[in-house]
Coordinates of C-alpha atoms in Angstrom, one line a residue:
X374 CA -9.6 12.5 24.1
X375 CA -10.6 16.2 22.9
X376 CA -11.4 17.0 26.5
X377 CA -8.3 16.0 27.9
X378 CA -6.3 17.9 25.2
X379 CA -8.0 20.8 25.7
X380 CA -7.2 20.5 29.3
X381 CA -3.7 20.8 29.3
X382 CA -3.7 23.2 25.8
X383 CA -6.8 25.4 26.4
X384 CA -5.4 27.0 22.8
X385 CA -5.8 23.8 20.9
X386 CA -8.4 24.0 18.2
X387 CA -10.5 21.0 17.4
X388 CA -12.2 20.9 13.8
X389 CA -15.1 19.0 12.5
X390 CA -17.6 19.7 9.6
X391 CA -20.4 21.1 10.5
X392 CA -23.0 18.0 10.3
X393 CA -20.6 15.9 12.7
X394 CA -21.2 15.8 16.5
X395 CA -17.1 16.3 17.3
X396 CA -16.7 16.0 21.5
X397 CA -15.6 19.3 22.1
X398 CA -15.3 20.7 19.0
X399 CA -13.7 24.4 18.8
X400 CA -14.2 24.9 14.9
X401 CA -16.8 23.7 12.5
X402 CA -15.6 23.6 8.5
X403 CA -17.7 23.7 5.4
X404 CA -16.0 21.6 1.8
X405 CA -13.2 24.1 0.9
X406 CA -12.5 26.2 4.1
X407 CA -8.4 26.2 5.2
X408 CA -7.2 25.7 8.4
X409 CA -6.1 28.1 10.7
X410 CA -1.7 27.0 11.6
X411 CA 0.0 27.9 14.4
X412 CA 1.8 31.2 14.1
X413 CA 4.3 32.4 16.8
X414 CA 4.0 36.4 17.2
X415 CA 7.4 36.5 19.0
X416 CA 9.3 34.5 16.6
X417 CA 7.4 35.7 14.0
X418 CA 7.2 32.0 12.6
X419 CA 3.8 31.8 10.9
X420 CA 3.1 28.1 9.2
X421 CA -0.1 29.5 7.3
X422 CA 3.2 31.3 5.0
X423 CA 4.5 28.1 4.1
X424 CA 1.5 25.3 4.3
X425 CA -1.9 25.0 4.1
X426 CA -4.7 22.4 4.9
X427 CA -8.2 21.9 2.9
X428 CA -11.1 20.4 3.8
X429 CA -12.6 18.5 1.5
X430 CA -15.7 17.1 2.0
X431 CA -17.1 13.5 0.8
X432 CA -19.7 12.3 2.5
X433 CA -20.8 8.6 2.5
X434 CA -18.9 6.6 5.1
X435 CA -20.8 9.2 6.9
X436 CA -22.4 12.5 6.1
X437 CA -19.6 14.6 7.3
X438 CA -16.5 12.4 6.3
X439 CA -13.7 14.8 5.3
X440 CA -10.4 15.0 3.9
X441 CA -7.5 17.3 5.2
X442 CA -5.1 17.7 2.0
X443 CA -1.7 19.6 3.4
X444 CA 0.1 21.1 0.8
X445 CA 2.9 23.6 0.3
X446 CA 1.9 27.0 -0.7
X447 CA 4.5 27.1 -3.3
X448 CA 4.1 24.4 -5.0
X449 CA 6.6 23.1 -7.6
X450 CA 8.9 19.9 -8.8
X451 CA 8.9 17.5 -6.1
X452 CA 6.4 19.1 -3.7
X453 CA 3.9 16.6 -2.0
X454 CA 0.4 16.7 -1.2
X455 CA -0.6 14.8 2.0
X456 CA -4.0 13.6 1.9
X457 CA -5.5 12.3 5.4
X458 CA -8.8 10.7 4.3
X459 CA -9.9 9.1 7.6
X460 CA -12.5 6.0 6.9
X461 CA -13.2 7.2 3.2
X462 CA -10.0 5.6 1.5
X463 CA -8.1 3.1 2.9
X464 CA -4.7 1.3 1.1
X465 CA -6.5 -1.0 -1.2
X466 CA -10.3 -0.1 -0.8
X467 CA -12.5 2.1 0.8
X468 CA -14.9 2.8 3.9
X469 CA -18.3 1.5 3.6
X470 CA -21.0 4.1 2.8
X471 CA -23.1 3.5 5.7
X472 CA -25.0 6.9 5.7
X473 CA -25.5 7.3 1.4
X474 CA -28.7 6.8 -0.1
X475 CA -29.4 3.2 0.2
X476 CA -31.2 0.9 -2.1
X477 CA -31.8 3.7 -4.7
X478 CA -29.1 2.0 -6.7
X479 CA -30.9 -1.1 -7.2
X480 CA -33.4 0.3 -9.5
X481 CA -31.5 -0.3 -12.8
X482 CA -32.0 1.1 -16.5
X483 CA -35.1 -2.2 -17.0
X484 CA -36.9 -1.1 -13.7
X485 CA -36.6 2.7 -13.3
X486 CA -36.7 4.3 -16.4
X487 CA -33.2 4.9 -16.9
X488 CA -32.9 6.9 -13.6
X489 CA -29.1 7.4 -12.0
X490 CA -28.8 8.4 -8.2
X491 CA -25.8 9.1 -8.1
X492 CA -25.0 9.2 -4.4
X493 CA -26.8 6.4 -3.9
X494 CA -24.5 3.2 -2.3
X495 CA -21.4 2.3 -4.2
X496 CA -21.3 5.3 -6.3
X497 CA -20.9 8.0 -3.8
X498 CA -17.8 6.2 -2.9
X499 CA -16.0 6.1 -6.4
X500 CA -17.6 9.9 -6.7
X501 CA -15.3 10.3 -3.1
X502 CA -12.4 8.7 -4.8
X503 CA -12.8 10.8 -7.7
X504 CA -12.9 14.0 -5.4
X505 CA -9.8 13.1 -3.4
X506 CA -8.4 12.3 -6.7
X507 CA -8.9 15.8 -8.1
X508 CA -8.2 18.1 -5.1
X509 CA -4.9 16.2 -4.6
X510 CA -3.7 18.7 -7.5
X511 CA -1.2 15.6 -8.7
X512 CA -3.4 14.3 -11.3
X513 CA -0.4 15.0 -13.9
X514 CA 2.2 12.8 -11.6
X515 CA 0.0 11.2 -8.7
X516 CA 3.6 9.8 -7.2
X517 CA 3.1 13.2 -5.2
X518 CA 0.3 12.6 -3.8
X519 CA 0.7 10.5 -0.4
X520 CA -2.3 9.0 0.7
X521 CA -2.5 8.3 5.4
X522 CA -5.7 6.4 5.8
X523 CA -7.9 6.6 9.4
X524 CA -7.0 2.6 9.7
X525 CA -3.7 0.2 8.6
X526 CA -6.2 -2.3 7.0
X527 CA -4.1 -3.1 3.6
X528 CA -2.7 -6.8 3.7
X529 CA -5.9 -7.5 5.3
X530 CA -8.1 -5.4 2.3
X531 CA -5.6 -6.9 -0.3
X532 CA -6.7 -10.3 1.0
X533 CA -9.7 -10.1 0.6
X534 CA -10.1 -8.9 -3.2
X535 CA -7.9 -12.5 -4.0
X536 CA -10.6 -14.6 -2.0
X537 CA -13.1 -13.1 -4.4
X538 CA -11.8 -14.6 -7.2
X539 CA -12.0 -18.0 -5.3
X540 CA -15.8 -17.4 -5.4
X541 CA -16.0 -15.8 -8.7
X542 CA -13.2 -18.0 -10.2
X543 CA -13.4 -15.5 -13.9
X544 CA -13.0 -12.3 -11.9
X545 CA -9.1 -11.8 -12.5
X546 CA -9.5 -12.7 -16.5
X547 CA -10.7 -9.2 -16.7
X548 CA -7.2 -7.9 -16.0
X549 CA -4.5 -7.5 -17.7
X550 CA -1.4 -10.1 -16.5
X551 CA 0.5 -7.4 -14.9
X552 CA -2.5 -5.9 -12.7
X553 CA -2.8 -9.4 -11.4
X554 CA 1.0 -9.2 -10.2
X555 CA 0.7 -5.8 -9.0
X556 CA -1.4 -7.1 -6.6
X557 CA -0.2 -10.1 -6.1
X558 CA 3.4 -8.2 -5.0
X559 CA 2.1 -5.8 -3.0
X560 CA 0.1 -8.1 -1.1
X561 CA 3.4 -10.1 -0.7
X562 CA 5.2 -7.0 0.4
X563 CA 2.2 -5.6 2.9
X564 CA 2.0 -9.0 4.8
X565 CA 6.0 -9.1 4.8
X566 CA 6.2 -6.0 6.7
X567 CA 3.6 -6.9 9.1
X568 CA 5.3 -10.4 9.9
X569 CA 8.6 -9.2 10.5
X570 CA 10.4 -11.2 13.2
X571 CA 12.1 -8.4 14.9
X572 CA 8.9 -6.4 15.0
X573 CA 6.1 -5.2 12.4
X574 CA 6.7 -2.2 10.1
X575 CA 3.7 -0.2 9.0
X576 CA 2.5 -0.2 5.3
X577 CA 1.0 3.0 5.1
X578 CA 1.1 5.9 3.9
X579 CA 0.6 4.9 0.4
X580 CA 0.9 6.8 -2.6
X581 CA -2.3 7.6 -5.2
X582 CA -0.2 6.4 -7.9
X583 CA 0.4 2.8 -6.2
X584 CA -3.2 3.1 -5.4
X585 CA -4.7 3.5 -8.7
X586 CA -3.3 -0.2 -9.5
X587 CA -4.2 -2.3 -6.3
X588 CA -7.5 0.0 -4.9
X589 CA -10.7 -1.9 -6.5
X590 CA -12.8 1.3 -6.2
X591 CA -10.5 3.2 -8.6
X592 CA -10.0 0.2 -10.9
X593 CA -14.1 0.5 -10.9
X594 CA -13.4 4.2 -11.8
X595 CA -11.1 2.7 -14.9
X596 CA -14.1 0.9 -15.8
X597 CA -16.4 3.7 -15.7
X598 CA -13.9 5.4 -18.0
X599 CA -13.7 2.7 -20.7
X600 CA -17.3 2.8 -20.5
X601 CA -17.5 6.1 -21.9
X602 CA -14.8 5.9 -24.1
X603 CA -16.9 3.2 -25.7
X604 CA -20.0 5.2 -26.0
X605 CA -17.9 8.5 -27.3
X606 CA -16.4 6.0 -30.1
X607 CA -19.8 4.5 -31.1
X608 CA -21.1 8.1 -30.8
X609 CA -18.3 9.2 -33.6
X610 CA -19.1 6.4 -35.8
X611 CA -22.7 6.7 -36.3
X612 CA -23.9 9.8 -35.1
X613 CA -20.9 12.9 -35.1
X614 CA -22.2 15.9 -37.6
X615 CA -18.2 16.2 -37.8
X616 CA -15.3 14.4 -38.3
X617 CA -11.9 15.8 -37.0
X618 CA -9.1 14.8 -38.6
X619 CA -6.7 12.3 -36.3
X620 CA -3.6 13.8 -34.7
X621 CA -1.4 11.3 -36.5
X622 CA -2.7 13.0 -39.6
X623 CA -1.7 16.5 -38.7
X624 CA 1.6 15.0 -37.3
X625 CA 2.3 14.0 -41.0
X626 CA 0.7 17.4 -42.3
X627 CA 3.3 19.1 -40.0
X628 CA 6.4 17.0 -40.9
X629 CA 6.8 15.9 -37.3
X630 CA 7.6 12.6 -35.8
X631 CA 4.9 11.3 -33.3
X632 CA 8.2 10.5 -31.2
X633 CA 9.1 14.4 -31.1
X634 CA 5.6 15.6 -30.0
X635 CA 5.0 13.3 -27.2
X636 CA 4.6 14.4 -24.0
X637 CA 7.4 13.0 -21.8
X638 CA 6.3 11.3 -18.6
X639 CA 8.3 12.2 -15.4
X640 CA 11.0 9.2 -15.3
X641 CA 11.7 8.0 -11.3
X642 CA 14.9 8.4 -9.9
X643 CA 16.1 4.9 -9.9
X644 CA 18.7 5.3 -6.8
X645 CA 16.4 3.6 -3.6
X646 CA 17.3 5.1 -0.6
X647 CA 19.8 3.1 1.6
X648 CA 18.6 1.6 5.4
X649 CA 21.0 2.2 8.1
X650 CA 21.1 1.1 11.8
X651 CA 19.6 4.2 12.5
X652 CA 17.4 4.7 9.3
X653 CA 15.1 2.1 8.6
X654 CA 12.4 4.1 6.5
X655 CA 12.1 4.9 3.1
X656 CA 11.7 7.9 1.3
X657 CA 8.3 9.5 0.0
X658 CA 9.5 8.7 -3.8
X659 CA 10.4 5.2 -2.8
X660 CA 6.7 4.3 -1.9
X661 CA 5.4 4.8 -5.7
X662 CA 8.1 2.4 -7.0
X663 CA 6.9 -1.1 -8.0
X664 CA 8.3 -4.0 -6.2
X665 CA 7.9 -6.4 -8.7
X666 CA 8.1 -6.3 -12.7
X667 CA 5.9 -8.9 -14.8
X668 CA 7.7 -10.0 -17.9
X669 CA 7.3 -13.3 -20.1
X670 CA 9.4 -16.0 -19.7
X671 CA 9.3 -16.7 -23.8
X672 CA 10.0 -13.0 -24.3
X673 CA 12.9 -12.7 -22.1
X674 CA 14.4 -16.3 -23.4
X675 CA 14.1 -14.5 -27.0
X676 CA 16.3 -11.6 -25.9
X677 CA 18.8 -13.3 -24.0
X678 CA 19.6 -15.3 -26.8
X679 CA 19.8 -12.7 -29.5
X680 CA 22.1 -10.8 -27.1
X681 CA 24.5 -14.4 -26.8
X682 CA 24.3 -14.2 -30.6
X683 CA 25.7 -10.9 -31.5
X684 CA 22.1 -9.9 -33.0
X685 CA 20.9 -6.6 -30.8
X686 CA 23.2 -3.2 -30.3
X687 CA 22.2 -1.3 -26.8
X688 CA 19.6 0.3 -28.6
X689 CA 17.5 -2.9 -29.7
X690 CA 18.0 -4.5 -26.6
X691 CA 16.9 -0.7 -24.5
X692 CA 13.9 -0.8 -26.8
X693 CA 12.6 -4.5 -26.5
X694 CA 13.3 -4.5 -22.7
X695 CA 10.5 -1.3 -22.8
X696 CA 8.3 -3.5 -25.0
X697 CA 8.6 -6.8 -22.7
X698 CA 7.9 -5.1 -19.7
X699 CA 4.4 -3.4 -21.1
X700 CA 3.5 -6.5 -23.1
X701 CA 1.6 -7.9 -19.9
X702 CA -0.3 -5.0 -19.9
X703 CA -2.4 -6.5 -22.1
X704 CA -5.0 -8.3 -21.3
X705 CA -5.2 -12.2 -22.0
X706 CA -9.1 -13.3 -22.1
X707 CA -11.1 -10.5 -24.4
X708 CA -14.4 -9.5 -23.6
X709 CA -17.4 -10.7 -25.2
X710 CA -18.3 -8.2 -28.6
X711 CA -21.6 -6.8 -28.5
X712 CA -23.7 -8.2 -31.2
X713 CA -24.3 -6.1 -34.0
X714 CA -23.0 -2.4 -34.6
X715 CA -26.1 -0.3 -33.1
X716 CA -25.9 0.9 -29.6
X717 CA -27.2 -0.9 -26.8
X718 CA -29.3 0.6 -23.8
X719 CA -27.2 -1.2 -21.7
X720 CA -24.0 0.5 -23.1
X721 CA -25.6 4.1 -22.9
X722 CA -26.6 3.3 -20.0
X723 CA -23.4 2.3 -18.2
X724 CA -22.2 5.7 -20.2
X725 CA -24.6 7.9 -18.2
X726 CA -23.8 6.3 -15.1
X727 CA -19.8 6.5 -15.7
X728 CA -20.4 10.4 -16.2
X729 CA -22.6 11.3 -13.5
X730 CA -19.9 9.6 -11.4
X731 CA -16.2 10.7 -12.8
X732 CA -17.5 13.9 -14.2
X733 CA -19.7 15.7 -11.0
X734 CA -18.4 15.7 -8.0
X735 CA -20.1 14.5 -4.6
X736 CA -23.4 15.8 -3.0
X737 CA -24.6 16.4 0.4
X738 CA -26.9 13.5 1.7
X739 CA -29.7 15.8 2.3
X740 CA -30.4 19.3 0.9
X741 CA -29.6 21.1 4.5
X742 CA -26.2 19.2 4.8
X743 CA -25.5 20.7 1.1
X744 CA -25.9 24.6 2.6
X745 CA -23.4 23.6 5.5
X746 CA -21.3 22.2 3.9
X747 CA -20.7 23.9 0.8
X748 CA -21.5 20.9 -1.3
X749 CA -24.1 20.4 -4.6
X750 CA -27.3 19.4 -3.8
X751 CA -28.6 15.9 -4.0
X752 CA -30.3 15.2 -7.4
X753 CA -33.7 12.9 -7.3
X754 CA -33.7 9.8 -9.5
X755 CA -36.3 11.3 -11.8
X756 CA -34.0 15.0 -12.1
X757 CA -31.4 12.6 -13.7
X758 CA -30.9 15.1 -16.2
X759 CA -30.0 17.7 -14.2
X760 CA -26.9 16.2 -13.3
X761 CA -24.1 18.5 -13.7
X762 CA -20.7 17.0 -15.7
X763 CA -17.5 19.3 -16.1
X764 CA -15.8 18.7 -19.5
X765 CA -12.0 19.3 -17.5
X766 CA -13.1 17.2 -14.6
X767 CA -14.0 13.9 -17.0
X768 CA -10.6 14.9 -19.0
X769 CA -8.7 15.3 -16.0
X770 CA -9.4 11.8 -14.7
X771 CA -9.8 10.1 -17.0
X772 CA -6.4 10.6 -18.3
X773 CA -5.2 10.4 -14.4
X774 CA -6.8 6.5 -14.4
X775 CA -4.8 5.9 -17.8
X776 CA -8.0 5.0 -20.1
X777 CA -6.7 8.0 -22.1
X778 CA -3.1 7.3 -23.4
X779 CA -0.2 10.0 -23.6
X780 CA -0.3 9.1 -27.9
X781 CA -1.6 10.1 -30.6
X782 CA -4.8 7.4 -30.0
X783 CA -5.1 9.6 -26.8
X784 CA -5.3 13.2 -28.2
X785 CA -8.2 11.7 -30.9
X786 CA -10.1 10.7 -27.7
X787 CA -9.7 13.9 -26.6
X788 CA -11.1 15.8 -29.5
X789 CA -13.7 13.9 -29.7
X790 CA -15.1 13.9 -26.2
X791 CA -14.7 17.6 -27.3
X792 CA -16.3 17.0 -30.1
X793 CA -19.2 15.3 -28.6
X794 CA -19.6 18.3 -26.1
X795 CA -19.8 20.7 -28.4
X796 CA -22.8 19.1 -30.6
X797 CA -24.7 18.0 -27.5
X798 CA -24.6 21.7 -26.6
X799 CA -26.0 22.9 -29.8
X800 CA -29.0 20.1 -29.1
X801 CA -31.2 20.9 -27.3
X802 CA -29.9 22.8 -24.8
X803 CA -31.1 25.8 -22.8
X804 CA -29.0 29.0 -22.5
X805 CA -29.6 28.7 -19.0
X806 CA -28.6 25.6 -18.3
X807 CA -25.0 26.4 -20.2
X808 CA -24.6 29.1 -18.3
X809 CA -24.8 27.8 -14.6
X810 CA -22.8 24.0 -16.0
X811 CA -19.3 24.2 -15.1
X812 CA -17.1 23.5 -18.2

């Protein structure tokens, strides 16, 4: 234990937050403070030069759960971020928020007025997931970002979200075929590596990009975010003072293929690293790469058989590979259309709630714990309103969880929920409130 280290290295230095009762803790941190590295004066090595560690507080397993991100301090192409996030994310789920606000969650938009609590139960934890999500500073390629949970619980947490759907037999129509085999493969992969006969191999760390398809809590975030990309849509239709005109309009206005003014996504290397006697691991980049690729059986028979006929160059055959291996992204079973075209309570509702959770980040459980620990203080259910949301922080993840494309559909999302900002900030609102909300 701590004692015991500090025993034999008096020097050692022991951190915890402030609000934690650490055994022999040396130094407390507050959300944001660095560690202090080693440095040797002789040598004159000093590893505060080269790295640095944040803490990054998220309170809900427990009030003083924290994060250590370890970065490089100069960052660039094909630096990693290594995020230790203890009991608050684990390789396909999540800690259980023992010490949030409990129960304030059950009173929904019929009982309490419309009131959101937004550390209350469930939602602290996707606000955590949010935060870790953010501070990982890899939102633009989250295969950077290497995620080494407190606990190795994955084939076991993986398990368990496919025995839901044998009580809720319509829980995996919801997803798209090739979510369902995501899972499905890295489930088969996880217990693989654990039932090896010459001896188990660990499954973690993971990788935040792997994560975002097999960790229910940020598929709950995707949901949050198609929930207000629903509202900001129904908003535009009825209600926007102004319409914008769509980027594929300005694209033909400027002459320019849609093609050409994409924004290229970072391709993999394709070359897996090669096991030896002696080297048995993988590399860091090798974690993010999919085991397994969904495709359709009718899809693939169609190709091979143009290809026997003479019917597809390179180029047709490149481009309908791309298109088969995305088709299963689509999702099978469609969701029941709200009657009518008028907004529903229930669909502004789930809106509010969607913000208050991607776009502010978490509070302090009480308002003492918020001075310690640098955090925002809690907000009562009836001071719903006074919720802060940052404008960059809803972009941000929201086009890190994929509900906003890298098209031409995307960048008209985007000016809208610009849009939408702007004439909500002209309503109704007082200087002083724009002034303190962060943008």
């Amino acid at each position: 234990g701590n004692k015991e280290l500090l025993q034999y290295w008096p020097d050692v230095k022991v951190y915890g937050t402030v609000v934690e009762r650490v055994p022999y803790c040396t130094d407390k941190l507050k959300n944001g403070d660095f560690l202090d590295l080693p440095r040797d004066k002789i040598l004159c090595n000093n590893m505060n030069d080269f790295v640095q560690v944040e803490a990054i507080c998220v309170p809900g397993h427990t009030r003083g759960s924290v994060t250590y991100a370890l970065r490089s301090i100069n960052i660039g192409e094909g630096c990693y971020c290594y995020m230790f996030t203890g009991d608050t994310m684990f390789s396909g789920g999540g800690g259980v928020p023992f010490e949030s606000d409990y129960g304030a969650q059950k009173k929904g938009r019929s009982k309490g007025g419309g009131y959101i609590q937004a550390s209350s139960g469930l939602y602290t934890t996707e606000r955590c997931f949010a935060e870790i999500a953010i501070r990982s500073n890899s939102i633009d390629n989250p295969s950077n970002a290497l995620i080494f949970p407190g606990h190795e619980y994955t084939t076991e947490l993986l398990g368990r979200q496919f025995m839901q759907s044998l009580s809720e037999p319509s829980h995996w129509s919801k997803f798209s075929p090739a979510e369902f085999l995501r899972m499905a493969g890295q489930l088969y992969v996880s217990n693989h590596r654990r039932h090896l006969p010459q001896g188990r191999m660990l499954t973690v760390p993971s990788v935040l990009s792997l994560e975002l398809d097999i960790n229910k809590n940020f598929r709950t975030l995707r949901k949050r975010g198609e929930d207000i990309i629903r509202a900001v849509q129904l908003w535009y239709r009825l209600f926007a003072r102004t319409i914008i005109p769509s980027e594929e309009e300005k694209i033909e206005l400027d002459g320019a293929s849609p093609r050409k003014k994409r924004t290229q996504l970072i391709s993999s290397n394709n070359n897996r690293h090669k096991p030896s006697n002696s080297i048995w691991n993988m590399k860091a980049e090798d974690i993010s790469k999919p085991t397994f690729t969904s495709v359709y059986t009718s899809e693939l028979d169609s190709i091979i058989q143009q290809i026997d006929r003479g019917q597809m160059d390179t180029r047709d055959i490149a481009e309908s590979l791309r298109a088969m291996k995305s088709s299963t992204e689509t999702q099978v079973v469609g969701r029941r259309p709200i009657p009518g075209t008028l907004p529903s309570d229930k669909l502004i509702y789930n809106a509010c709630v969607a913000l208050a959770v991607i776009g502010s980040p978490p509070c302090a459980m009480t308002f003492s714990d918020s001075e310690l620990l640098n955090l925002p203080k809690p907000v009562a259910p009836a001071n719903t309103h006074k919720i802060k949301i940052s404008l960059k922080r809803v972009l941000d993840l929201l086009t890190f969880l994929k509900v906003i494309p890298d098209t031409v559909e995307g960048w008209d999302l985007i000016a809208r929920i610009r849009l939408l900002w702007k004439e909500a900030g002209e309503y109704g609102v007082s200087d002083e409130y724009r002034k303190n909300s962060p943008s």
